[in-house]
Each structure stands twice: as C-alpha cells, then as structure tokens.
Coordinates of C-alpha atoms in Angstrom, one line a residue:
M16 CA -23.4 34.1 -27.9
D17 CA -27.2 34.4 -28.2
P18 CA -28.2 35.4 -31.8
S19 CA -31.7 36.2 -30.5
L20 CA -30.3 39.2 -28.6
G21 CA -28.1 40.7 -31.3
D22 CA -26.6 40.5 -34.7
G23 CA -24.8 37.7 -36.6
P24 CA -24.1 34.2 -35.5
L25 CA -22.7 35.4 -32.1
G26 CA -25.5 37.8 -31.3
A27 CA -23.3 40.9 -31.1
V28 CA -24.7 44.1 -29.6
E29 CA -22.9 47.5 -29.9
H30 CA -22.9 49.9 -27.0
A31 CA -24.9 47.5 -24.8
D32 CA -25.3 47.1 -21.0
V33 CA -25.4 43.9 -19.1
L34 CA -27.4 43.8 -15.9
M35 CA -26.5 41.2 -13.3
R36 CA -28.8 40.5 -10.3
D37 CA -28.5 37.7 -7.7
G38 CA -25.8 35.9 -9.6
A39 CA -27.7 35.8 -12.9
V40 CA -27.9 37.8 -16.1
A41 CA -31.1 39.9 -15.7
A42 CA -31.0 41.9 -18.9
V43 CA -28.9 42.7 -22.0
G44 CA -29.5 45.7 -24.2
R45 CA -28.8 49.3 -24.9
R46 CA -29.4 52.0 -22.3
L47 CA -30.7 49.7 -19.6
P48 CA -31.9 51.6 -16.5
A49 CA -29.8 50.9 -13.4
P50 CA -32.1 49.9 -10.5
P51 CA -31.6 51.8 -7.2
G52 CA -28.5 50.7 -5.4
T53 CA -26.9 49.1 -8.5
Q54 CA -23.1 49.1 -8.7
V55 CA -22.2 50.4 -12.1
I56 CA -18.9 49.4 -13.8
D57 CA -18.0 51.5 -16.7
A58 CA -16.9 49.2 -19.5
A59 CA -17.0 51.8 -22.3
G60 CA -14.6 50.8 -25.1
K61 CA -14.3 47.2 -23.8
L62 CA -15.8 43.9 -25.0
V63 CA -18.2 42.0 -22.7
M64 CA -18.8 38.3 -23.3
P65 CA -19.5 35.0 -21.6
G66 CA -16.6 33.4 -19.8
F67 CA -14.6 30.6 -21.4
V68 CA -15.6 27.0 -20.7
D69 CA -12.7 24.6 -20.4
I70 CA -14.1 21.1 -20.7
H71 CA -11.0 19.1 -20.1
T72 CA -8.1 19.8 -17.8
H73 CA -5.9 18.4 -15.0
L74 CA -5.1 21.4 -12.7
W75 CA -2.7 19.5 -10.4
Q76 CA -0.3 19.2 -13.3
S77 CA 0.8 22.8 -12.7
S78 CA 3.3 21.0 -10.5
M79 CA 5.4 20.0 -13.5
R80 CA 5.0 22.7 -16.0
G81 CA 7.6 22.5 -18.8
G82 CA 8.4 18.9 -17.8
C83 CA 9.1 16.0 -20.2
A84 CA 9.2 18.4 -23.1
D85 CA 10.7 15.8 -25.5
R86 CA 8.2 13.0 -24.6
D87 CA 5.1 11.8 -26.4
L88 CA 2.0 10.9 -24.5
F89 CA 3.3 7.6 -23.2
G90 CA 6.7 9.1 -22.2
W91 CA 4.8 12.0 -20.5
L92 CA 2.6 9.6 -18.6
A93 CA 5.5 7.5 -17.4
D94 CA 8.2 10.1 -16.7
C95 CA 6.1 13.1 -15.5
N96 CA 2.5 12.2 -14.8
R97 CA 2.8 8.9 -12.9
A98 CA 6.1 9.8 -11.4
T99 CA 4.6 13.0 -9.8
F100 CA 0.9 12.4 -9.0
S101 CA 1.2 9.8 -6.2
R102 CA 3.9 11.8 -4.3
I103 CA 1.9 15.0 -3.8
T104 CA 0.8 15.5 -0.2
P105 CA -2.7 16.7 0.5
A106 CA -1.5 20.2 1.6
D107 CA 0.7 20.6 -1.5
M108 CA -2.1 19.3 -3.8
Y109 CA -4.1 22.3 -2.6
R110 CA -1.3 24.7 -3.6
F111 CA -0.8 23.2 -7.0
V112 CA -4.5 23.1 -7.8
R113 CA -5.0 26.7 -6.6
L114 CA -2.2 27.9 -8.8
G115 CA -3.6 26.2 -11.9
A116 CA -7.2 27.3 -11.1
L117 CA -6.2 31.0 -10.6
D118 CA -4.2 30.9 -13.8
S119 CA -7.3 29.7 -15.6
V120 CA -9.5 32.4 -14.0
Q121 CA -7.1 35.2 -14.9
S122 CA -7.2 34.0 -18.5
G123 CA -11.0 34.3 -18.6
V124 CA -12.1 30.7 -17.7
T125 CA -15.3 30.8 -15.6
T126 CA -16.2 27.1 -15.9
L127 CA -13.8 24.1 -16.1
V128 CA -14.0 20.3 -16.0
D129 CA -11.1 18.7 -14.0
W130 CA -10.4 15.1 -14.8
V131 CA -8.8 13.7 -11.6
D132 CA -7.2 10.3 -11.3
A133 CA -7.6 8.1 -8.2
L134 CA -6.7 10.0 -4.9
P135 CA -7.0 9.2 -1.3
Y136 CA -10.0 10.9 0.3
D137 CA -8.0 13.3 2.4
T138 CA -6.2 14.5 -0.8
T139 CA -9.5 14.8 -2.6
V140 CA -10.8 17.1 0.2
Q141 CA -7.9 19.5 -0.4
Y142 CA -8.3 19.3 -4.2
V143 CA -12.0 20.2 -4.0
R144 CA -11.3 22.9 -1.4
A145 CA -8.7 24.5 -3.7
L146 CA -11.3 24.7 -6.5
T147 CA -14.0 26.0 -4.2
D148 CA -11.7 28.7 -2.7
T149 CA -10.9 30.0 -6.2
G150 CA -14.5 30.8 -6.9
V151 CA -14.5 29.2 -10.4
R152 CA -17.5 27.1 -11.5
F153 CA -16.2 23.5 -11.8
T154 CA -17.1 20.0 -12.6
Y155 CA -15.0 17.4 -10.7
A156 CA -14.6 14.2 -12.8
M157 CA -13.5 11.4 -10.4
F158 CA -11.6 8.2 -11.3
Q159 CA -11.3 5.4 -8.7
A160 CA -10.2 1.8 -9.0
E161 CA -12.8 -0.9 -8.2
R162 CA -11.7 -1.4 -4.6
E163 CA -12.2 2.3 -3.9
A164 CA -15.1 3.0 -6.1
A165 CA -17.4 3.9 -3.2
L166 CA -15.3 7.1 -2.8
I167 CA -16.9 8.5 -5.9
A168 CA -20.4 8.6 -4.4
R169 CA -19.0 9.8 -1.1
T170 CA -17.0 12.6 -2.7
K171 CA -20.1 13.8 -4.5
K172 CA -22.3 13.7 -1.4
E173 CA -19.8 15.2 1.0
L174 CA -17.7 17.6 -1.1
I175 CA -19.4 18.4 -4.4
D176 CA -23.1 18.6 -3.6
P177 CA -22.6 21.2 -0.8
A178 CA -20.5 23.5 -3.0
P179 CA -22.8 25.8 -4.9
L180 CA -20.6 26.1 -8.0
A181 CA -19.6 22.5 -8.2
S182 CA -20.9 19.5 -10.1
A183 CA -19.7 15.9 -10.6
Q184 CA -18.8 13.5 -13.4
V185 CA -17.3 10.0 -13.3
A186 CA -14.0 9.6 -15.0
T187 CA -12.7 6.4 -16.7
H188 CA -10.1 5.2 -19.3
A189 CA -12.1 3.2 -21.8
A190 CA -10.2 0.0 -22.8
R191 CA -11.2 -3.6 -23.5
A192 CA -8.7 -4.9 -20.9
I193 CA -10.5 -3.0 -18.1
S194 CA -14.1 -3.1 -19.5
A195 CA -15.4 -4.4 -16.1
L196 CA -14.1 -1.2 -14.5
N197 CA -15.5 0.9 -17.3
R198 CA -18.9 -0.8 -16.8
L199 CA -18.7 -0.1 -13.0
H200 CA -17.9 3.6 -13.7
W201 CA -20.8 3.8 -16.1
D202 CA -23.2 2.2 -13.6
I203 CA -22.0 4.7 -10.9
A204 CA -22.5 7.6 -13.3
Q205 CA -26.1 6.4 -14.0
D206 CA -26.8 6.0 -10.3
L207 CA -25.5 9.5 -9.6
G208 CA -27.2 11.0 -12.6
V209 CA -24.0 12.5 -14.0
M210 CA -21.9 12.2 -17.2
L211 CA -19.2 9.6 -17.9
N212 CA -15.9 11.2 -18.9
S213 CA -13.3 9.2 -20.8
H214 CA -10.0 9.7 -22.7
V215 CA -10.4 8.1 -26.1
L216 CA -7.9 7.5 -29.0
E217 CA -5.4 10.2 -28.1
R218 CA -2.7 8.1 -29.9
T219 CA -3.0 5.6 -32.8
E220 CA -1.5 2.9 -30.6
Q221 CA -4.6 3.0 -28.4
R222 CA -6.6 1.6 -31.3
G223 CA -5.8 -1.9 -29.9
D224 CA -7.7 -0.9 -26.6
D225 CA -10.9 -0.7 -28.6
P226 CA -12.2 2.2 -26.5
I227 CA -15.3 3.0 -28.6
G228 CA -16.3 -0.7 -28.9
T229 CA -15.9 -0.9 -25.1
L230 CA -18.1 2.1 -24.5
T231 CA -20.6 0.8 -26.9
D232 CA -20.8 -2.6 -25.2
I233 CA -21.3 -1.1 -21.8
G234 CA -24.1 1.1 -23.1
A235 CA -22.4 4.4 -22.5
M236 CA -22.6 5.9 -26.1
G237 CA -24.9 8.8 -25.9
P238 CA -25.4 12.4 -24.6
R239 CA -24.1 11.5 -21.1
L240 CA -20.7 10.5 -22.5
L241 CA -17.8 13.1 -22.9
M242 CA -14.8 11.9 -25.0
N243 CA -11.5 13.7 -24.5
H244 CA -9.2 14.0 -27.5
A245 CA -10.9 11.5 -29.9
I246 CA -8.2 12.2 -32.5
H247 CA -7.9 8.9 -34.4
L248 CA -11.5 8.1 -35.3
T249 CA -12.6 6.1 -38.3
D250 CA -15.5 7.3 -40.5
D251 CA -17.8 4.8 -38.9
E252 CA -16.9 6.1 -35.4
V253 CA -17.4 9.7 -36.4
S254 CA -20.9 8.7 -37.7
A255 CA -21.7 6.8 -34.5
I256 CA -20.6 9.7 -32.2
A257 CA -22.8 12.1 -34.2
A258 CA -25.8 9.7 -34.4
Q259 CA -25.7 9.0 -30.6
D260 CA -25.0 12.6 -29.5
V261 CA -21.8 11.8 -27.8
R262 CA -19.9 14.9 -26.6
V263 CA -16.2 15.7 -27.4
A264 CA -13.4 17.7 -25.9
H265 CA -10.7 19.1 -28.3
C266 CA -7.3 19.8 -26.8
P267 CA -5.2 21.2 -29.7
L268 CA -2.2 22.6 -27.8
S269 CA -1.7 19.4 -25.8
N270 CA -2.2 17.3 -28.9
M271 CA 0.6 19.3 -30.6
R272 CA 3.0 19.2 -27.7
L273 CA 2.7 15.4 -27.4
A274 CA 2.7 14.7 -31.1
S275 CA -0.6 12.9 -30.8
G276 CA -2.2 14.1 -34.0
V277 CA -4.9 16.4 -35.2
M278 CA -8.6 15.8 -34.4
R279 CA -11.1 15.5 -37.3
L280 CA -12.8 18.6 -36.1
P281 CA -14.3 19.6 -39.4
D282 CA -15.9 16.2 -39.8
L283 CA -17.3 16.4 -36.3
G284 CA -18.5 20.0 -36.9
R285 CA -20.1 19.1 -40.2
R286 CA -22.2 16.4 -38.4
G287 CA -23.2 18.7 -35.5
V288 CA -21.2 16.9 -32.8
K289 CA -21.3 19.0 -29.6
T290 CA -17.7 19.9 -29.0
G291 CA -15.8 22.2 -26.7
L292 CA -12.2 23.1 -26.0
G293 CA -9.9 21.8 -23.3
Q294 CA -6.5 22.9 -22.0
D295 CA -5.5 19.4 -20.8
G296 CA -3.5 20.5 -17.8
G297 CA 0.3 20.3 -17.8
T298 CA 0.7 19.6 -21.5
N299 CA -0.9 22.9 -22.3
D300 CA 1.8 24.5 -20.0
S301 CA -0.1 27.8 -19.5
S302 CA -3.8 28.6 -19.2
D303 CA -3.9 30.9 -22.2
F304 CA -7.4 30.3 -23.7
F305 CA -6.8 32.7 -26.5
A306 CA -3.8 30.6 -27.6
L307 CA -6.0 27.6 -27.4
M308 CA -8.6 29.1 -29.7
K309 CA -6.1 30.4 -32.2
T310 CA -4.4 27.0 -32.4
A311 CA -7.8 25.2 -32.9
V312 CA -8.2 27.4 -36.0
G313 CA -4.7 27.2 -37.3
L314 CA -4.3 23.4 -36.9
Q315 CA -7.2 22.7 -39.3
R316 CA -6.0 25.3 -41.8
S317 CA -2.5 23.8 -41.8
R318 CA -3.9 20.3 -42.4
A319 CA -6.5 21.3 -45.0
L320 CA -4.3 23.9 -46.8
E321 CA -7.3 26.2 -47.0
T322 CA -8.8 28.9 -44.8
S323 CA -12.4 28.0 -45.3
V324 CA -12.3 24.9 -43.2
F325 CA -14.2 24.5 -39.9
P326 CA -13.8 26.1 -37.4
Q327 CA -13.9 29.7 -38.6
V328 CA -13.2 32.4 -36.0
H329 CA -16.9 32.8 -34.9
D330 CA -17.1 29.0 -34.7
V331 CA -14.1 28.7 -32.3
L332 CA -15.3 31.5 -30.2
R333 CA -18.5 29.6 -29.8
L334 CA -16.7 26.4 -29.1
A335 CA -14.9 28.2 -26.3
T336 CA -18.1 29.3 -24.6
L337 CA -21.6 28.1 -25.5
G338 CA -20.2 25.1 -27.4
G339 CA -18.3 23.9 -24.3
A340 CA -21.4 24.4 -22.2
E341 CA -23.5 22.3 -24.6
A342 CA -20.9 19.6 -24.5
I343 CA -21.1 19.2 -20.8
G344 CA -24.8 19.6 -20.5
M345 CA -24.7 23.1 -18.9
A346 CA -26.0 25.2 -21.8
D347 CA -29.1 26.1 -19.9
T348 CA -26.9 27.6 -17.1
V349 CA -23.8 29.2 -18.7
G350 CA -22.1 29.8 -22.1
S351 CA -24.1 32.9 -23.3
L352 CA -25.2 36.2 -21.9
T353 CA -28.8 35.2 -22.0
P354 CA -31.2 36.6 -19.3
G355 CA -31.9 33.9 -16.8
K356 CA -28.5 32.2 -17.1
R357 CA -25.8 32.6 -14.4
A358 CA -23.7 35.7 -14.6
D359 CA -20.4 34.2 -15.8
V360 CA -19.0 37.2 -17.6
I361 CA -15.7 38.5 -18.8
V362 CA -14.6 41.9 -19.9
I363 CA -11.8 42.3 -22.4
D364 CA -9.8 45.5 -22.8
P365 CA -8.7 45.9 -26.4
A366 CA -6.9 49.2 -25.7
A367 CA -3.6 47.4 -25.6
L368 CA -0.4 47.3 -27.7
N369 CA -1.1 43.7 -28.7
F370 CA -4.8 44.3 -29.6
A371 CA -5.5 47.9 -30.9
P372 CA -6.4 49.4 -33.3
R373 CA -9.9 48.2 -34.1
F374 CA -10.3 46.2 -37.3
D375 CA -12.7 43.3 -36.5
W376 CA -13.2 42.8 -32.8
V377 CA -14.3 39.1 -33.1
N378 CA -11.2 38.2 -35.1
Q379 CA -9.0 40.1 -32.8
I380 CA -10.4 38.4 -29.7
V381 CA -9.2 35.1 -31.1
F382 CA -6.0 36.1 -32.9
N383 CA -4.8 39.0 -30.8
G384 CA -6.1 38.3 -27.4
R385 CA -3.9 37.3 -24.4
P386 CA -4.8 36.8 -20.7
E387 CA -3.6 40.3 -19.8
N388 CA -6.4 41.7 -22.0
V389 CA -8.9 40.2 -19.6
H390 CA -9.9 43.2 -17.6
A391 CA -12.6 41.6 -15.4
V392 CA -14.0 38.1 -14.6
F393 CA -17.3 37.4 -12.9
V394 CA -18.6 34.0 -11.8
D395 CA -22.2 33.8 -10.6
G396 CA -22.1 37.6 -10.5
R397 CA -19.1 37.7 -8.1
P398 CA -16.0 39.5 -9.3
L399 CA -12.9 37.3 -9.4
K400 CA -10.8 39.8 -11.4
L401 CA -11.3 43.6 -11.7
G402 CA -9.1 46.2 -13.3
G403 CA -6.8 43.4 -14.6
R404 CA -6.1 42.0 -11.1
L405 CA -7.4 39.0 -9.2
V406 CA -9.7 40.1 -6.4
D407 CA -8.5 39.4 -2.8
I408 CA -5.6 37.3 -4.1
D409 CA -1.9 37.7 -3.5
P410 CA -0.4 36.2 -6.6
E411 CA 3.1 36.4 -5.2
R412 CA 2.1 34.3 -2.2
V413 CA 0.3 31.7 -4.5
V414 CA 3.4 31.4 -6.6
R415 CA 5.7 31.2 -3.5
E416 CA 3.7 28.5 -1.9
A417 CA 3.6 26.5 -5.2
E418 CA 7.4 26.9 -5.6
S419 CA 7.9 25.6 -2.0
A420 CA 5.6 22.6 -2.7
A421 CA 7.5 21.9 -5.9
T422 CA 10.8 22.0 -4.0
R423 CA 9.5 19.5 -1.5
L424 CA 8.2 17.3 -4.4
R425 CA 11.6 17.3 -6.1
A426 CA 13.5 16.5 -2.9
A427 CA 11.3 13.5 -2.3
S428 CA 11.8 12.0 -5.7

C-alpha cells in the first residue's frame, strides 16, 4: 500500500522480503539480509500485505448472529439490539466480545474501531479486557448518557491508556433532539484529544433528526469526526463533508441486510473524502473482510450499471487498509508496509481451491479471498495466527463458552 516502495497504485513488489523488528516494519525489499538471530518465516508463493482496518463494528453483537433477519434498522434495534445488550452480564460480555474479536483476527483484521453503547463500568472492564486479550489493535468508542459521562474519561485513563494497542474515541448519536448530549460528547472528545464517532443518516427517516446540522452547530464538522454509514446525503452535505475533511465509514453488508440503502461512495471518492470499511457487528453476521470488499465494489456497479465506477479493485483494497487508517487518523502508524510503521501484517495463501490458479493476484484477493486463505496475522510484530491457525487459542473452547453465554441470555429473556 506504499507506491514509493513498489509498482502501481498499491506499491506491489514481487519476490520481496519484509523485515520486522521490535514490533515495527524495519525494511521491505528483495533479498533482504536476515540479521543474526532473526526468525525466518518462508512465505514463498504467498501474498504479504498490511492487515485489514475495520473502522466500524460492534463486537458484542456476536451474541445474536442471524437474529432479526427480516427486520430493517429500526426493527433490528428494537427486537435484537436493545432487547439483548442490557441483559448481558460482565462475564458473558467478555465471552461474546472475545468470540467476535477472534473471528475478526482470523479474517485478517489487525485494527478495529468498536462503537460501544452505554455500559456499567464493571462491564466495560470486561469488554476492554476481551479486546486486549485478543491481541488486536483497537479503538474503543465510548457512549454514555449525561449522568454517566464521567465514565468516558475514567475508562480512557484506567483501561485504554494502559493498554499498548488501545486508543479511544467518544461515541454519539447525532440528532437535534439530543443536541445538548452531542455537544457534551464533543466537548469531552476535545478535552481528551480524541475523535468523535457518530452514526449518521443510516435510514432516510433519520433526515428529520438533522444529524449533520446538529454536528455543524456544535462545531464538530472536521477531521476529528468519523461518520458511520452516511448513506442518505444531499449534494450540499457531500460537499460539506469533503470541504471540512470529515471521515466516513462504509458498511455495505450491513446496509444491504437492513435495507438501509447504498452510500454515495463514488461521489465521496471523487471529492477525496477519507473513507474506510466497517463490518458493523451483528448485521454483518460474520467477520469476512473479503466479502465486505467484494460487496463494496459490487453494490456500486449494480447501482451505476457500469464497471468503471469507484471503487475499482485496487481502490477497495486500499479502503480496507490504508484508507481505513487515514479515516481514523492512524495512517502514520498502520495501513501500509512502510518502514517505521507498526508491523501489522497478514499473509494470504493463494494455493487453495477457491483462489488458484494465478490470473491477477490483486483482483483475486478481493473477489476470491476468504478468511481461510489468511495464513498468518501479525499485530505489532506478534503472531496471532500462523499456519492458518490462531496462536495459543482453543477455538472450540471460545465457541463453547459463547454458546453457554447465549443459552443463559436466552433463558433470562
């Protein structure tokens, strides 16, 4: 993803080595000498690239996969989301989040942004612990009502700041009716020096909430604002987002499942809006980032009835990596295999029935790839997956514990 290191818009290098040292990318190039004591992993015939960056998810929603399949956004929120979230115990929250996070890792996700609604502090402790124990790089986006708003700063200080791979955002639901709370969240985000993260215009019915007008009035429109979904934008709103360097998360699989609509991604791309991809938790159902990329391409082609529309394959592969990192202000840290950046690296094995034979590897990553093709995952240089298996993880136990938690949750309903 660094054209200065290789060929074409993605900076491809054939027969290259990647040297990782102290959690960072130290060098990329052909026939790199291995320093004494270096562990060498033979990736001959495989594809090495930066890990995927998921800039919008809700990992706890692994608790209700497949649920409310015939509901739109509002039905999903009422019958699955709200009906489930408040009843999860701290211990079981750990189990659900760990399941979702590990599923993301095995799909090649190395950085994720988790938007989390208001939780008691003891549950937040378990939520953050589950993410930390997974080894993934994560941003915890925290929502709290006004009466509990002090928990946001406390969570950052006590749970996020001590975790080396963690960072924070402040989450909100932009709407005119709760503009005072939106303003409070923006003030807290400014005090903490972090981004504000808001759902915006996922459905046409939310036009009455005037989310963009509200965000404008509180002074949040700018590069420290991340908008999720942003499907039903007017021309003027697209222009304002571009002019003020607002960041956007595109969640195509969730938008399709909930019949929410199709984002104006070509218009945003044409104006240079920093955009990344998001799985959006339970309404993505799995953590297949390859399916997410393929859908982001296919949706726009179906809508435009032409194949030349943005994003092209190289565009969507960039959205899934460096584009996502840019959108959340982490492009100086992750998103490309650039020396000096953190060593968040995945290795894809194309020697598989669904992938081979070689025709165009970049196209095949997007259109043929599946999580089982992810041979290895490194975050900060630490292997989380090797040889196609999660490292030091018993998947059967993780599933068994999540199943038990789900059984308790259903019994309590």
